[in-house]
Coordinates of N, CA and C in Angstrom, one line a residue:
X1 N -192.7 31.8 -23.6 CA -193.5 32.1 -24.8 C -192.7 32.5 -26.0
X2 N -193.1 32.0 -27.1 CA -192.6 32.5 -28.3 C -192.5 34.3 -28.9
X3 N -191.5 34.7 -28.7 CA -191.6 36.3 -28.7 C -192.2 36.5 -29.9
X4 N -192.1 35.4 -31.3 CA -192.6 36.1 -32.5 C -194.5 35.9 -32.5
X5 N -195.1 35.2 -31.6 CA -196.3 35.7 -31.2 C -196.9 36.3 -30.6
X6 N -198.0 37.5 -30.4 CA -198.6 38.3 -29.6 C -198.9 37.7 -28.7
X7 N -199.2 38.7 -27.5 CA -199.9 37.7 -26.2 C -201.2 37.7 -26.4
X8 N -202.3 38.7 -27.2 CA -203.3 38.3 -27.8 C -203.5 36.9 -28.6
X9 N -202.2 37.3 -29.6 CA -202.6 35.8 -30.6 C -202.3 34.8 -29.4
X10 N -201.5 34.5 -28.7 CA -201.8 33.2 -27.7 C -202.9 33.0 -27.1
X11 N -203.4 33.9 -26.6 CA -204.8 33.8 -26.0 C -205.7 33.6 -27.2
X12 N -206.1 33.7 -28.4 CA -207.1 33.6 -29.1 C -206.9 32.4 -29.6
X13 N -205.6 32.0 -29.8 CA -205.3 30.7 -30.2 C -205.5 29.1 -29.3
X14 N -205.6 30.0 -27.9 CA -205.9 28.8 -26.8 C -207.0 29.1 -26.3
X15 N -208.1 29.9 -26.3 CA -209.1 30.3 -26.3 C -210.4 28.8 -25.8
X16 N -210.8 28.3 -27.1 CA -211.5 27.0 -27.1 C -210.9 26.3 -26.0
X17 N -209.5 26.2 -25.9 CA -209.2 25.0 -24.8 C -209.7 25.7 -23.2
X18 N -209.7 26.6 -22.8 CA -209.4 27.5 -21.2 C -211.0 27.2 -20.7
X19 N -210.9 26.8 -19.5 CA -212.0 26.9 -18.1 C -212.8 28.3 -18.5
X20 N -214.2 27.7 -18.2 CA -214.5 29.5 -18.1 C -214.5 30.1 -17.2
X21 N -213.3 30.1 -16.1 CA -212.6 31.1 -15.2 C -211.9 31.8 -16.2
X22 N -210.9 30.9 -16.8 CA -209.5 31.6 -18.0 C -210.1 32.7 -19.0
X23 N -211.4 31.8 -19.4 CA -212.3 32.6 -20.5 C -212.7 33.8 -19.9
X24 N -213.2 33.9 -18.9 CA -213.4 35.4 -18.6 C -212.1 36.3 -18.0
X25 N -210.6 35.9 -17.9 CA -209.6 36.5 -17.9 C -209.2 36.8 -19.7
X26 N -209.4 35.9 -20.2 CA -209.6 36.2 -21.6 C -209.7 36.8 -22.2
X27 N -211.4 36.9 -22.0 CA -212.1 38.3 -22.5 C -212.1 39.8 -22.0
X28 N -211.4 39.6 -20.7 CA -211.0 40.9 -20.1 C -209.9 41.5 -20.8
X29 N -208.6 41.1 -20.7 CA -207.3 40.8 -21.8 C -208.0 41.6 -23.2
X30 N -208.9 40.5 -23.7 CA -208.7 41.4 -24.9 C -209.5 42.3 -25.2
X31 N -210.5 42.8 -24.2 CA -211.6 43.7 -24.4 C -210.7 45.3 -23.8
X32 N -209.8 44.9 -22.7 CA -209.0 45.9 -22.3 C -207.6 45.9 -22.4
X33 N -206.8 45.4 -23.0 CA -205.7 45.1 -23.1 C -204.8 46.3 -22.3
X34 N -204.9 48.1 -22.9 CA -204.5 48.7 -22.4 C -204.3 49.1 -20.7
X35 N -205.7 48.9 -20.1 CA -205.7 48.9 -18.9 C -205.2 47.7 -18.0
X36 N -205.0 46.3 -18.5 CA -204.4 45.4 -18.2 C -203.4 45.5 -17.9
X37 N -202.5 46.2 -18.8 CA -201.3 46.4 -18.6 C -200.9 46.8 -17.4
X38 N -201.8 47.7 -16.9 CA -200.8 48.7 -15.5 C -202.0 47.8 -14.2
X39 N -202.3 47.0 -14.5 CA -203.0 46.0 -13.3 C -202.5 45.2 -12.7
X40 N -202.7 44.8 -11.3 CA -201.8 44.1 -10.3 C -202.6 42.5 -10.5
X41 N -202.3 42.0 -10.2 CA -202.8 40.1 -10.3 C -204.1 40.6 -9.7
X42 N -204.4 41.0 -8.0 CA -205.7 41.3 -7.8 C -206.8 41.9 -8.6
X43 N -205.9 43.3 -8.8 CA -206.9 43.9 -9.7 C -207.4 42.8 -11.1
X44 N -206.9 42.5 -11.6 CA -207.2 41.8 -12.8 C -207.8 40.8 -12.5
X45 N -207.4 39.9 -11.0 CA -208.6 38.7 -11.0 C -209.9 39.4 -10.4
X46 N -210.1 40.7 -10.0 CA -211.6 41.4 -9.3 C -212.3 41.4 -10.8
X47 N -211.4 42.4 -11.4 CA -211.8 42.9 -13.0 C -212.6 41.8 -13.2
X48 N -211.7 40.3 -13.9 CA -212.4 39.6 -14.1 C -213.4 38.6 -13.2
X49 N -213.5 38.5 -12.4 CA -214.5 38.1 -11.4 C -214.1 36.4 -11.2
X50 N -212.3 36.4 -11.2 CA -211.7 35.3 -10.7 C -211.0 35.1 -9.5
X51 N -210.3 34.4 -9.3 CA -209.7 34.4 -8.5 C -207.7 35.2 -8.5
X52 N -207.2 35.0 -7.7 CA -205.5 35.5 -8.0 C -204.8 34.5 -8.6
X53 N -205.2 32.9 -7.9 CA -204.8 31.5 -8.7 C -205.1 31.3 -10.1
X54 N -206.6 31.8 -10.4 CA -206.7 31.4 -11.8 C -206.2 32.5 -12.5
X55 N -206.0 33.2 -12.4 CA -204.9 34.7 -13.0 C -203.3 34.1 -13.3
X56 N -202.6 33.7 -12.4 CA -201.4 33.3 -12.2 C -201.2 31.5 -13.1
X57 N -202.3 31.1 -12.7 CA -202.6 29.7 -13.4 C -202.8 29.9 -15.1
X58 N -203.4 31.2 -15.1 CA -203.9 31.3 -16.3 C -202.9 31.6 -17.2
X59 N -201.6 32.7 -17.0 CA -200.8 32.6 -17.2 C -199.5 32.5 -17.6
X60 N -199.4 31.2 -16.8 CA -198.8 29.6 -17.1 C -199.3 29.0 -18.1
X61 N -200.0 28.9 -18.3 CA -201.3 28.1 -19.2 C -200.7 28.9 -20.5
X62 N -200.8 30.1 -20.6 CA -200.5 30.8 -22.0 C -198.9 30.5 -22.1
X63 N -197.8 30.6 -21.2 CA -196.6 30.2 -21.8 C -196.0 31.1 -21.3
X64 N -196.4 32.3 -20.3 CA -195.5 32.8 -19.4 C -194.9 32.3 -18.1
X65 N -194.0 32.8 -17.3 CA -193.5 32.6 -16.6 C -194.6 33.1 -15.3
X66 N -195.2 34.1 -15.6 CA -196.3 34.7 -14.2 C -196.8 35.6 -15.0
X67 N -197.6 36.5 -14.0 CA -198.4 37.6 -14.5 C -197.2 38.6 -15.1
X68 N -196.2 38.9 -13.9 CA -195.5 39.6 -14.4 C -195.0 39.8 -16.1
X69 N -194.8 38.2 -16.2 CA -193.9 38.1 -17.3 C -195.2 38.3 -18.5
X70 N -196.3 38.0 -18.4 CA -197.7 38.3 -19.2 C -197.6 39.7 -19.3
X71 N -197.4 40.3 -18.0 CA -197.8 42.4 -18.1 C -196.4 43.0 -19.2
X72 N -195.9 41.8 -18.9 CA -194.4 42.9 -19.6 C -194.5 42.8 -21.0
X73 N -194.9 41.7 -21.8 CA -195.2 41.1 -23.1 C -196.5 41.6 -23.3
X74 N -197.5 41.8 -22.8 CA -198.2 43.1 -23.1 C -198.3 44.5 -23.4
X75 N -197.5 45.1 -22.4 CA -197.1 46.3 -22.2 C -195.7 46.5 -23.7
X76 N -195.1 45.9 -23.9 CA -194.1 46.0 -25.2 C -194.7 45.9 -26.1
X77 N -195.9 44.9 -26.5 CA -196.6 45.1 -27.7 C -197.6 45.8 -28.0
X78 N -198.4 46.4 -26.8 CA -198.7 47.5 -26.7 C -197.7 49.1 -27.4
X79 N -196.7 48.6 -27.0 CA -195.9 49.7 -27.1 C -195.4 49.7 -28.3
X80 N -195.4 48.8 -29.1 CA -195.3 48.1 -30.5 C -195.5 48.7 -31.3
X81 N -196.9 48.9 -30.9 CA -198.2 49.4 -32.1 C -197.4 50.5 -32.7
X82 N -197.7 51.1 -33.6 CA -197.7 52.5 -34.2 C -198.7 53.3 -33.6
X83 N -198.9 53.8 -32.4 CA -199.9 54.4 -31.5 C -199.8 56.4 -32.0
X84 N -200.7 57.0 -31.7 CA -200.7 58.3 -32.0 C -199.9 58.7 -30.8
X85 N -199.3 58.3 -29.6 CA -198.4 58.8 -28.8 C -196.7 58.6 -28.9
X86 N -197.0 57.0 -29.2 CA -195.6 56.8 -29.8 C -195.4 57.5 -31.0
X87 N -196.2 57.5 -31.8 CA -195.3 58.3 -33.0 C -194.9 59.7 -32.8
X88 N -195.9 60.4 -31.9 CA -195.5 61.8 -31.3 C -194.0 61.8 -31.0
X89 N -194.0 60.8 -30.0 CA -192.7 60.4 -29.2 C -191.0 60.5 -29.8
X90 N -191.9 59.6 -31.3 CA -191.2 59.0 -32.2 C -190.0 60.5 -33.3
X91 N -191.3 61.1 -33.5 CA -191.2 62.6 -34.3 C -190.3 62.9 -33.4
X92 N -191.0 63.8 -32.4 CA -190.2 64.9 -31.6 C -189.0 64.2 -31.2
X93 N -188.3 63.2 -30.6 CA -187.3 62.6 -30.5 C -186.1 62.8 -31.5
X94 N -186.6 62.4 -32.9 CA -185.8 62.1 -33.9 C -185.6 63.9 -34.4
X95 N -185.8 65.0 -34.0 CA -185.6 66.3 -34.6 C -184.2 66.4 -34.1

């Protein structure tokens, strides 16, 4: 995947094209992004009422390597944000 795009903007960007298996990993992604992050391939294909293949398939399909490499490029740009934890973080560190 391209690092200089979100894994949101890939998914909104490929959105129209995906099964509506992918579409409802989709909409799970971006309705919960945060809780995604710390979800196992299972959990995420129950969440979304798919399967583990169409998780894994799904993916691929966006330009990762696996779920893994999807949770980690989530989890960073999550961590990205200017969040009211990170900046806490951010403060108290830098004293």
């Amino acid at each position: 995947m391209n690092e200089a795009r979100s894994v949101l903007g890939v998914i909104c960007s490929a959105y129209d094209s995906f099964f509506e298996a992918e579409k409802k990993i989709a909409d799970f992604l971006i309705e919960h992004k945060a809780e995604a992050a710390g979800m196992t391939v299972g959990e995420l294909a129950r969440a979304s009422q798919t399967s583990d293949a169409t998780v894994s398939r799904f993916c691929r399909r966006c330009g990762f390597k696996g779920f893994q490499d999807l949770k980690l490029a989530l989890t960073r740009e999550l961590l990205d944000r200017r969040s009211p934890m990170r900046l806490t973080v951010m403060i108290w560190t830098s004293r």
